[in-house]
């Protein structure tokens, strides 16, 4: 059995019980460690690895909420509890749009679930705790420093993500806890931003309000029960108001159309795009997965039109087996 690595948050950044009106230690005990094993031939193995570790938060009896990339295509999931116990779990569901993942514990956890709060009610400047598995020494007393749109290179967009500082060093699946001791988000990334001439790390948190409309579907079906967004299998970034291709997913529509790293996406269906967010929204507005996506592309001095037949990216993933 692989145990999660030993480390501690610097004492100055750890939350102190006297600073909160809720029982800090009891609340943090709802955050568990998560360790998953993914088959080497899984679609996501090359980019995300075959062994992934992070955190998850108990939100209902035996139901653990985490960030989806930790459990995508996982054939084995282990939940590590604060008292040293390890319980096996099943990767129950994953929502591509929000990024949330759900794990069903296959043994008794004997922990109190964390109530879900309101991420919309939070404000910049609010004091929060970014909770990691292992209690106070693995958690960060933090602050909300921004609430804004976030675009990820992997065809991902949040209208309003939450950003916190100081950053949690083991952010994946960490629980964002508000002043009432309620769960208001799940840790996804660590990013760098410039502030007063210095680089500082922040965590990007997926807001909990995105879970509420899809939770029942994820529990019942393992995914959201509506048509999927079209996926192109293209990694992109925004450079000087241009959408530039920085990678191509194997087996994806962009790869089949022989698009290349360095290509610039000028337009979608004849509409000019100058931002990553604009690019995604135009593609998704064309219809569900399977829709044709006409692109105008610039490549080494040549501009050309190409039509990609989008797909549902879930079709490339292995289904987890229930052990």
mmCIF file of C-alpha atoms in Angstrom:
data_model
loop_
_atom_site.group_PDB
_atom_site.id
_atom_site.type_symbol
_atom_site.label_atom_id
_atom_site.label_comp_id
_atom_site.label_asym_id
_atom_site.label_seq_id
_atom_site.Cartn_x
_atom_site.Cartn_y
_atom_site.Cartn_z
ATOM 1 C CA UNK A 1 0.000 0.000 0.000
ATOM 2 C CA UNK A 2 1.420 3.376 -0.993
ATOM 3 C CA UNK A 3 1.131 5.917 1.810
ATOM 4 C CA UNK A 4 0.786 9.597 1.039
ATOM 5 C CA UNK A 5 4.026 11.530 1.454
ATOM 6 C CA UNK A 6 4.838 13.278 4.717
ATOM 7 C CA UNK A 7 5.026 17.060 4.574
ATOM 8 C CA UNK A 8 3.724 20.060 6.500
ATOM 9 C CA UNK A 9 2.501 23.536 5.688
ATOM 10 C CA UNK A 10 4.838 26.194 7.210
ATOM 11 C CA UNK A 11 3.499 27.005 10.733
ATOM 12 C CA UNK A 12 2.914 30.680 9.827
ATOM 13 C CA UNK A 13 0.414 29.601 7.135
ATOM 14 C CA UNK A 14 -1.421 26.981 9.183
ATOM 15 C CA UNK A 15 -4.954 27.829 10.411
ATOM 16 C CA UNK A 16 -5.343 28.359 14.184
ATOM 17 C CA UNK A 17 -8.507 27.106 15.926
ATOM 18 C CA UNK A 18 -9.045 30.383 17.802
ATOM 19 C CA UNK A 19 -9.422 32.299 14.520
ATOM 20 C CA UNK A 20 -12.618 30.483 13.492
ATOM 21 C CA UNK A 21 -16.116 30.221 14.913
ATOM 22 C CA UNK A 22 -16.461 26.555 13.886
ATOM 23 C CA UNK A 23 -14.632 23.468 15.207
ATOM 24 C CA UNK A 24 -11.591 23.615 12.929
ATOM 25 C CA UNK A 25 -10.176 20.166 13.727
ATOM 26 C CA UNK A 26 -13.537 18.413 13.348
ATOM 27 C CA UNK A 27 -14.187 20.212 10.048
ATOM 28 C CA UNK A 28 -10.754 19.372 8.631
ATOM 29 C CA UNK A 29 -11.209 15.697 9.557
ATOM 30 C CA UNK A 30 -13.729 15.530 6.666
ATOM 31 C CA UNK A 31 -10.850 16.055 4.204
ATOM 32 C CA UNK A 32 -9.267 12.738 3.203
ATOM 33 C CA UNK A 33 -6.218 11.751 1.221
ATOM 34 C CA UNK A 34 -6.810 10.212 -2.182
ATOM 35 C CA UNK A 35 -4.511 7.956 -4.190
ATOM 36 C CA UNK A 36 -5.471 6.435 -7.543
ATOM 37 C CA UNK A 37 -3.954 3.953 -9.994
ATOM 38 C CA UNK A 38 -4.662 4.359 -13.723
ATOM 39 C CA UNK A 39 -3.976 1.715 -16.402
ATOM 40 C CA UNK A 40 -0.917 2.529 -18.585
ATOM 41 C CA UNK A 41 -3.049 2.320 -21.756
ATOM 42 C CA UNK A 42 -5.600 4.870 -20.484
ATOM 43 C CA UNK A 43 -6.089 7.961 -22.661
ATOM 44 C CA UNK A 44 -5.133 10.288 -19.795
ATOM 45 C CA UNK A 45 -2.101 8.252 -18.627
ATOM 46 C CA UNK A 46 0.368 10.091 -20.842
ATOM 47 C CA UNK A 47 -0.618 13.592 -19.692
ATOM 48 C CA UNK A 48 -1.720 12.951 -16.088
ATOM 49 C CA UNK A 49 0.300 9.859 -15.157
ATOM 50 C CA UNK A 50 -0.648 6.374 -13.973
ATOM 51 C CA UNK A 51 -0.448 7.208 -10.265
ATOM 52 C CA UNK A 52 -2.138 10.320 -8.863
ATOM 53 C CA UNK A 53 -2.471 11.622 -5.328
ATOM 54 C CA UNK A 54 -4.315 14.507 -3.729
ATOM 55 C CA UNK A 55 -7.285 15.196 -1.491
ATOM 56 C CA UNK A 56 -11.030 14.733 -1.362
ATOM 57 C CA UNK A 57 -13.838 16.009 0.885
ATOM 58 C CA UNK A 58 -16.628 13.910 2.361
ATOM 59 C CA UNK A 59 -19.921 15.599 1.370
ATOM 60 C CA UNK A 60 -22.416 12.821 2.099
ATOM 61 C CA UNK A 61 -22.448 9.310 3.538
ATOM 62 C CA UNK A 62 -19.476 7.624 1.844
ATOM 63 C CA UNK A 63 -19.450 10.205 -0.974
ATOM 64 C CA UNK A 64 -16.165 12.050 -1.530
ATOM 65 C CA UNK A 65 -15.852 15.100 -3.773
ATOM 66 C CA UNK A 66 -12.500 15.705 -5.450
ATOM 67 C CA UNK A 67 -11.036 17.232 -8.587
ATOM 68 C CA UNK A 68 -11.756 14.999 -11.551
ATOM 69 C CA UNK A 69 -8.270 14.676 -13.009
ATOM 70 C CA UNK A 70 -7.194 12.675 -9.932
ATOM 71 C CA UNK A 71 -9.668 9.880 -10.715
ATOM 72 C CA UNK A 72 -10.193 10.028 -14.499
ATOM 73 C CA UNK A 73 -9.948 6.413 -15.755
ATOM 74 C CA UNK A 74 -8.835 5.175 -12.312
ATOM 75 C CA UNK A 75 -9.151 1.411 -11.854
ATOM 76 C CA UNK A 76 -8.139 1.607 -8.175
ATOM 77 C CA UNK A 77 -8.837 4.403 -5.682
ATOM 78 C CA UNK A 78 -7.704 4.488 -2.030
ATOM 79 C CA UNK A 79 -8.972 6.948 0.571
ATOM 80 C CA UNK A 80 -6.527 7.740 3.399
ATOM 81 C CA UNK A 81 -8.176 8.813 6.656
ATOM 82 C CA UNK A 82 -6.654 10.957 9.392
ATOM 83 C CA UNK A 83 -6.445 8.048 11.861
ATOM 84 C CA UNK A 84 -4.257 6.026 9.504
ATOM 85 C CA UNK A 85 -7.009 3.834 8.065
ATOM 86 C CA UNK A 86 -7.155 3.264 4.307
ATOM 87 C CA UNK A 87 -10.491 2.539 2.625
ATOM 88 C CA UNK A 88 -10.941 1.500 -1.000
ATOM 89 C CA UNK A 89 -13.160 3.631 -3.230
ATOM 90 C CA UNK A 90 -14.808 3.584 -6.641
ATOM 91 C CA UNK A 91 -14.442 6.421 -9.160
ATOM 92 C CA UNK A 92 -18.140 7.192 -9.435
ATOM 93 C CA UNK A 93 -18.351 10.184 -11.765
ATOM 94 C CA UNK A 94 -16.603 13.049 -13.495
ATOM 95 C CA UNK A 95 -17.947 16.311 -14.935
ATOM 96 C CA UNK A 96 -15.793 17.719 -17.747
ATOM 97 C CA UNK A 97 -17.429 21.153 -17.623
ATOM 98 C CA UNK A 98 -16.778 21.929 -13.953
ATOM 99 C CA UNK A 99 -13.902 19.510 -13.405
ATOM 100 C CA UNK A 100 -15.458 17.876 -10.317
ATOM 101 C CA UNK A 101 -14.995 14.175 -9.614
ATOM 102 C CA UNK A 102 -16.890 11.882 -7.209
ATOM 103 C CA UNK A 103 -15.624 8.827 -5.357
ATOM 104 C CA UNK A 104 -17.839 6.334 -3.532
ATOM 105 C CA UNK A 105 -16.121 4.843 -0.479
ATOM 106 C CA UNK A 106 -16.462 1.053 -0.439
ATOM 107 C CA UNK A 107 -15.971 0.870 3.330
ATOM 108 C CA UNK A 108 -17.185 2.782 6.381
ATOM 109 C CA UNK A 109 -15.504 6.186 6.817
ATOM 110 C CA UNK A 110 -17.013 7.156 10.199
ATOM 111 C CA UNK A 111 -16.569 10.893 9.496
ATOM 112 C CA UNK A 112 -18.975 13.837 9.430
ATOM 113 C CA UNK A 113 -19.709 15.134 5.915
ATOM 114 C CA UNK A 114 -19.006 18.821 5.290
ATOM 115 C CA UNK A 115 -22.090 20.887 4.467
ATOM 116 C CA UNK A 116 -22.077 22.670 1.109
ATOM 117 C CA UNK A 117 -21.992 26.458 1.351
ATOM 118 C CA UNK A 118 -22.509 29.158 -1.282
ATOM 119 C CA UNK A 119 -19.530 30.122 -3.434
ATOM 120 C CA UNK A 120 -21.551 32.976 -4.955
ATOM 121 C CA UNK A 121 -21.879 34.592 -1.515
ATOM 122 C CA UNK A 122 -18.110 34.855 -1.067
ATOM 123 C CA UNK A 123 -16.236 38.116 -1.557
ATOM 124 C CA UNK A 124 -12.679 39.124 -2.339
ATOM 125 C CA UNK A 125 -10.875 39.513 0.972
ATOM 126 C CA UNK A 126 -12.855 36.749 2.736
ATOM 127 C CA UNK A 127 -10.735 34.628 5.067
ATOM 128 C CA UNK A 128 -10.898 30.952 4.173
ATOM 129 C CA UNK A 129 -9.139 27.670 4.921
ATOM 130 C CA UNK A 130 -7.763 25.503 2.128
ATOM 131 C CA UNK A 131 -8.045 22.118 3.817
ATOM 132 C CA UNK A 132 -5.745 19.218 2.986
ATOM 133 C CA UNK A 133 -5.825 15.654 4.315
ATOM 134 C CA UNK A 134 -4.049 15.476 7.662
ATOM 135 C CA UNK A 135 -5.628 18.354 9.563
ATOM 136 C CA UNK A 136 -4.173 21.736 10.501
ATOM 137 C CA UNK A 137 -0.548 20.947 9.637
ATOM 138 C CA UNK A 138 -1.642 20.094 6.083
ATOM 139 C CA UNK A 139 -4.011 23.048 5.649
ATOM 140 C CA UNK A 140 -3.539 26.726 4.791
ATOM 141 C CA UNK A 141 -5.130 29.819 6.328
ATOM 142 C CA UNK A 142 -5.833 31.726 3.139
ATOM 143 C CA UNK A 143 -7.793 34.582 1.614
ATOM 144 C CA UNK A 144 -9.900 34.995 -1.506
ATOM 145 C CA UNK A 145 -7.860 37.332 -3.723
ATOM 146 C CA UNK A 146 -9.866 37.132 -6.974
ATOM 147 C CA UNK A 147 -13.083 35.813 -8.507
ATOM 148 C CA UNK A 148 -12.821 35.821 -12.269
ATOM 149 C CA UNK A 149 -13.093 33.917 -15.515
ATOM 150 C CA UNK A 150 -10.559 31.141 -16.048
ATOM 151 C CA UNK A 151 -9.693 29.400 -19.324
ATOM 152 C CA UNK A 152 -7.611 26.213 -19.294
ATOM 153 C CA UNK A 153 -5.565 25.067 -22.289
ATOM 154 C CA UNK A 154 -7.434 21.710 -22.337
ATOM 155 C CA UNK A 155 -10.747 23.155 -23.667
ATOM 156 C CA UNK A 156 -11.973 24.198 -20.213
ATOM 157 C CA UNK A 157 -13.638 27.390 -19.064
ATOM 158 C CA UNK A 158 -15.088 28.630 -15.785
ATOM 159 C CA UNK A 159 -17.164 31.823 -15.858
ATOM 160 C CA UNK A 160 -16.010 32.632 -12.330
ATOM 161 C CA UNK A 161 -13.244 30.691 -10.617
ATOM 162 C CA UNK A 162 -12.056 31.482 -7.081
ATOM 163 C CA UNK A 163 -8.386 32.331 -6.471
ATOM 164 C CA UNK A 164 -6.769 32.115 -3.029
ATOM 165 C CA UNK A 165 -3.462 33.217 -1.481
ATOM 166 C CA UNK A 166 -1.285 31.969 0.155
ATOM 167 C CA UNK A 167 -1.359 28.865 -2.012
ATOM 168 C CA UNK A 168 -1.743 25.305 -0.751
ATOM 169 C CA UNK A 169 1.243 23.172 -1.820
ATOM 170 C CA UNK A 170 -0.913 20.036 -2.330
ATOM 171 C CA UNK A 171 -3.910 21.742 -3.902
ATOM 172 C CA UNK A 172 -5.504 18.937 -5.937
ATOM 173 C CA UNK A 173 -8.891 18.117 -4.416
ATOM 174 C CA UNK A 174 -8.277 20.314 -1.350
ATOM 175 C CA UNK A 175 -11.415 21.715 0.284
ATOM 176 C CA UNK A 176 -12.080 25.465 0.332
ATOM 177 C CA UNK A 177 -13.840 26.142 3.641
ATOM 178 C CA UNK A 178 -15.567 29.439 4.476
ATOM 179 C CA UNK A 179 -15.985 31.248 7.807
ATOM 180 C CA UNK A 180 -19.037 29.091 8.617
ATOM 181 C CA UNK A 181 -17.153 25.829 8.201
ATOM 182 C CA UNK A 182 -18.928 25.052 4.922
ATOM 183 C CA UNK A 183 -17.392 23.740 1.710
ATOM 184 C CA UNK A 184 -17.349 26.409 -1.017
ATOM 185 C CA UNK A 185 -14.935 24.929 -3.551
ATOM 186 C CA UNK A 186 -12.399 22.260 -4.531
ATOM 187 C CA UNK A 187 -8.750 22.947 -5.350
ATOM 188 C CA UNK A 188 -7.743 22.482 -8.983
ATOM 189 C CA UNK A 189 -4.482 24.261 -9.841
ATOM 190 C CA UNK A 190 -1.601 26.352 -8.608
ATOM 191 C CA UNK A 191 -0.851 29.393 -10.761
ATOM 192 C CA UNK A 192 1.619 32.238 -10.619
ATOM 193 C CA UNK A 193 0.587 35.867 -10.754
ATOM 194 C CA UNK A 194 2.559 39.079 -10.555
ATOM 195 C CA UNK A 195 1.788 41.421 -7.684
ATOM 196 C CA UNK A 196 3.724 44.575 -6.912
ATOM 197 C CA UNK A 197 6.562 43.415 -9.135
ATOM 198 C CA UNK A 198 6.874 40.018 -7.456
ATOM 199 C CA UNK A 199 5.665 36.587 -8.533
ATOM 200 C CA UNK A 200 3.359 34.861 -6.055
ATOM 201 C CA UNK A 201 1.525 31.547 -6.157
ATOM 202 C CA UNK A 202 -2.255 31.310 -5.929
ATOM 203 C CA UNK A 203 -4.655 28.373 -6.006
ATOM 204 C CA UNK A 204 -7.454 28.176 -8.553
ATOM 205 C CA UNK A 205 -10.550 26.730 -6.894
ATOM 206 C CA UNK A 206 -13.649 25.337 -8.650
ATOM 207 C CA UNK A 207 -16.725 26.945 -6.996
ATOM 208 C CA UNK A 208 -19.091 24.565 -5.201
ATOM 209 C CA UNK A 209 -22.193 26.169 -6.763
ATOM 210 C CA UNK A 210 -21.274 24.393 -10.027
ATOM 211 C CA UNK A 211 -21.746 21.035 -8.288
ATOM 212 C CA UNK A 212 -25.301 21.540 -7.074
ATOM 213 C CA UNK A 213 -27.106 21.280 -10.467
ATOM 214 C CA UNK A 214 -25.125 18.185 -11.547
ATOM 215 C CA UNK A 215 -24.650 16.215 -8.311
ATOM 216 C CA UNK A 216 -27.687 13.938 -8.747
ATOM 217 C CA UNK A 217 -26.684 13.085 -12.329
ATOM 218 C CA UNK A 218 -23.104 12.317 -11.326
ATOM 219 C CA UNK A 219 -24.326 9.971 -8.600
ATOM 220 C CA UNK A 220 -26.809 8.191 -10.867
ATOM 221 C CA UNK A 221 -25.048 8.133 -14.229
ATOM 222 C CA UNK A 222 -21.382 8.960 -13.544
ATOM 223 C CA UNK A 223 -21.697 11.985 -15.813
ATOM 224 C CA UNK A 224 -24.054 14.878 -16.464
ATOM 225 C CA UNK A 225 -27.194 13.676 -18.258
ATOM 226 C CA UNK A 226 -27.199 16.113 -21.172
ATOM 227 C CA UNK A 227 -25.416 16.288 -24.535
ATOM 228 C CA UNK A 228 -21.669 16.844 -24.166
ATOM 229 C CA UNK A 229 -19.863 19.881 -25.454
ATOM 230 C CA UNK A 230 -17.938 19.423 -28.695
ATOM 231 C CA UNK A 231 -14.276 18.567 -28.119
ATOM 232 C CA UNK A 232 -11.487 19.168 -30.643
ATOM 233 C CA UNK A 233 -8.502 17.564 -28.909
ATOM 234 C CA UNK A 234 -6.507 20.754 -29.151
ATOM 235 C CA UNK A 235 -4.411 22.410 -26.440
ATOM 236 C CA UNK A 236 -4.232 26.151 -26.916
ATOM 237 C CA UNK A 237 -3.092 29.359 -25.290
ATOM 238 C CA UNK A 238 -3.667 33.057 -25.870
ATOM 239 C CA UNK A 239 -0.654 35.092 -26.998
ATOM 240 C CA UNK A 240 -1.027 38.777 -27.989
ATOM 241 C CA UNK A 241 -4.765 38.420 -28.697
ATOM 242 C CA UNK A 242 -4.226 35.326 -30.815
ATOM 243 C CA UNK A 243 -5.264 31.736 -30.084
ATOM 244 C CA UNK A 244 -2.185 29.580 -30.623
ATOM 245 C CA UNK A 245 -2.151 25.768 -30.707
ATOM 246 C CA UNK A 246 0.422 24.465 -28.195
ATOM 247 C CA UNK A 247 -0.388 20.754 -28.408
ATOM 248 C CA UNK A 248 -2.560 18.159 -30.115
ATOM 249 C CA UNK A 249 -4.251 15.231 -28.347
ATOM 250 C CA UNK A 250 -3.616 11.863 -29.890
ATOM 251 C CA UNK A 251 -6.767 10.345 -31.441
ATOM 252 C CA UNK A 252 -8.586 13.705 -31.311
ATOM 253 C CA UNK A 253 -10.270 15.576 -34.205
ATOM 254 C CA UNK A 254 -7.451 18.162 -34.454
ATOM 255 C CA UNK A 255 -4.882 15.378 -34.799
ATOM 256 C CA UNK A 256 -6.921 13.671 -37.520
ATOM 257 C CA UNK A 257 -7.173 16.996 -39.373
ATOM 258 C CA UNK A 258 -3.360 17.283 -39.136
ATOM 259 C CA UNK A 259 -3.362 20.577 -37.276
ATOM 260 C CA UNK A 260 0.046 21.352 -35.824
ATOM 261 C CA UNK A 261 1.601 22.990 -32.774
ATOM 262 C CA UNK A 262 2.156 26.650 -33.640
ATOM 263 C CA UNK A 263 -0.996 26.972 -35.763
ATOM 264 C CA UNK A 264 -3.034 30.107 -35.042
ATOM 265 C CA UNK A 265 -6.847 29.858 -34.922
ATOM 266 C CA UNK A 266 -8.166 32.983 -36.659
ATOM 267 C CA UNK A 267 -11.902 32.243 -36.838
ATOM 268 C CA UNK A 268 -14.630 29.750 -35.924
ATOM 269 C CA UNK A 269 -17.407 29.353 -38.494
ATOM 270 C CA UNK A 270 -16.308 32.640 -40.074
ATOM 271 C CA UNK A 271 -16.365 34.596 -36.787
ATOM 272 C CA UNK A 272 -12.993 36.066 -35.829
ATOM 273 C CA UNK A 273 -11.543 34.909 -32.476
ATOM 274 C CA UNK A 274 -8.948 36.879 -30.512
ATOM 275 C CA UNK A 275 -9.180 35.184 -27.104
ATOM 276 C CA UNK A 276 -9.206 31.675 -25.719
ATOM 277 C CA UNK A 277 -12.544 32.288 -23.987
ATOM 278 C CA UNK A 278 -14.051 33.600 -27.230
ATOM 279 C CA UNK A 279 -12.702 30.571 -29.101
ATOM 280 C CA UNK A 280 -14.239 28.075 -26.681
ATOM 281 C CA UNK A 281 -17.598 29.834 -26.504
ATOM 282 C CA UNK A 282 -17.901 30.016 -30.303
ATOM 283 C CA UNK A 283 -17.070 26.316 -30.688
ATOM 284 C CA UNK A 284 -19.531 25.292 -27.964
ATOM 285 C CA UNK A 285 -22.273 27.514 -29.420
ATOM 286 C CA UNK A 286 -22.299 25.465 -32.644
ATOM 287 C CA UNK A 287 -24.056 22.523 -30.995
ATOM 288 C CA UNK A 288 -23.311 19.370 -29.002
ATOM 289 C CA UNK A 289 -20.452 16.910 -29.496
ATOM 290 C CA UNK A 290 -20.448 15.554 -33.057
ATOM 291 C CA UNK A 291 -21.114 18.943 -34.648
ATOM 292 C CA UNK A 292 -18.801 20.097 -37.452
ATOM 293 C CA UNK A 293 -16.522 22.957 -36.417
ATOM 294 C CA UNK A 294 -15.258 25.083 -39.331
ATOM 295 C CA UNK A 295 -11.957 26.798 -38.462
ATOM 296 C CA UNK A 296 -9.806 29.355 -40.253
ATOM 297 C CA UNK A 297 -6.169 28.610 -39.450
ATOM 298 C CA UNK A 298 -2.889 30.422 -40.074
ATOM 299 C CA UNK A 299 0.211 28.249 -40.506
ATOM 300 C CA UNK A 300 3.671 29.537 -41.504
ATOM 301 C CA UNK A 301 2.441 32.284 -43.798
ATOM 302 C CA UNK A 302 -0.550 30.370 -45.186
ATOM 303 C CA UNK A 303 -4.205 30.855 -44.159
ATOM 304 C CA UNK A 304 -6.586 27.965 -44.816
ATOM 305 C CA UNK A 305 -10.023 26.665 -43.825
ATOM 306 C CA UNK A 306 -10.532 23.252 -42.251
ATOM 307 C CA UNK A 307 -13.607 21.582 -40.754
ATOM 308 C CA UNK A 308 -13.176 19.365 -37.699
ATOM 309 C CA UNK A 309 -15.839 16.856 -36.705
ATOM 310 C CA UNK A 310 -15.978 17.283 -32.932
ATOM 311 C CA UNK A 311 -16.403 14.372 -30.530
ATOM 312 C CA UNK A 312 -17.440 13.663 -26.950
ATOM 313 C CA UNK A 313 -14.090 13.324 -25.176
ATOM 314 C CA UNK A 314 -15.597 10.853 -22.674
ATOM 315 C CA UNK A 315 -15.718 8.284 -25.490
ATOM 316 C CA UNK A 316 -11.911 8.083 -25.433
ATOM 317 C CA UNK A 317 -11.789 7.246 -21.726
ATOM 318 C CA UNK A 318 -11.771 3.873 -20.055
ATOM 319 C CA UNK A 319 -14.762 3.206 -17.811
ATOM 320 C CA UNK A 320 -13.765 2.486 -14.217
ATOM 321 C CA UNK A 321 -14.574 -1.042 -13.033
ATOM 322 C CA UNK A 322 -16.377 -1.466 -9.732
ATOM 323 C CA UNK A 323 -14.223 -3.706 -7.527
#
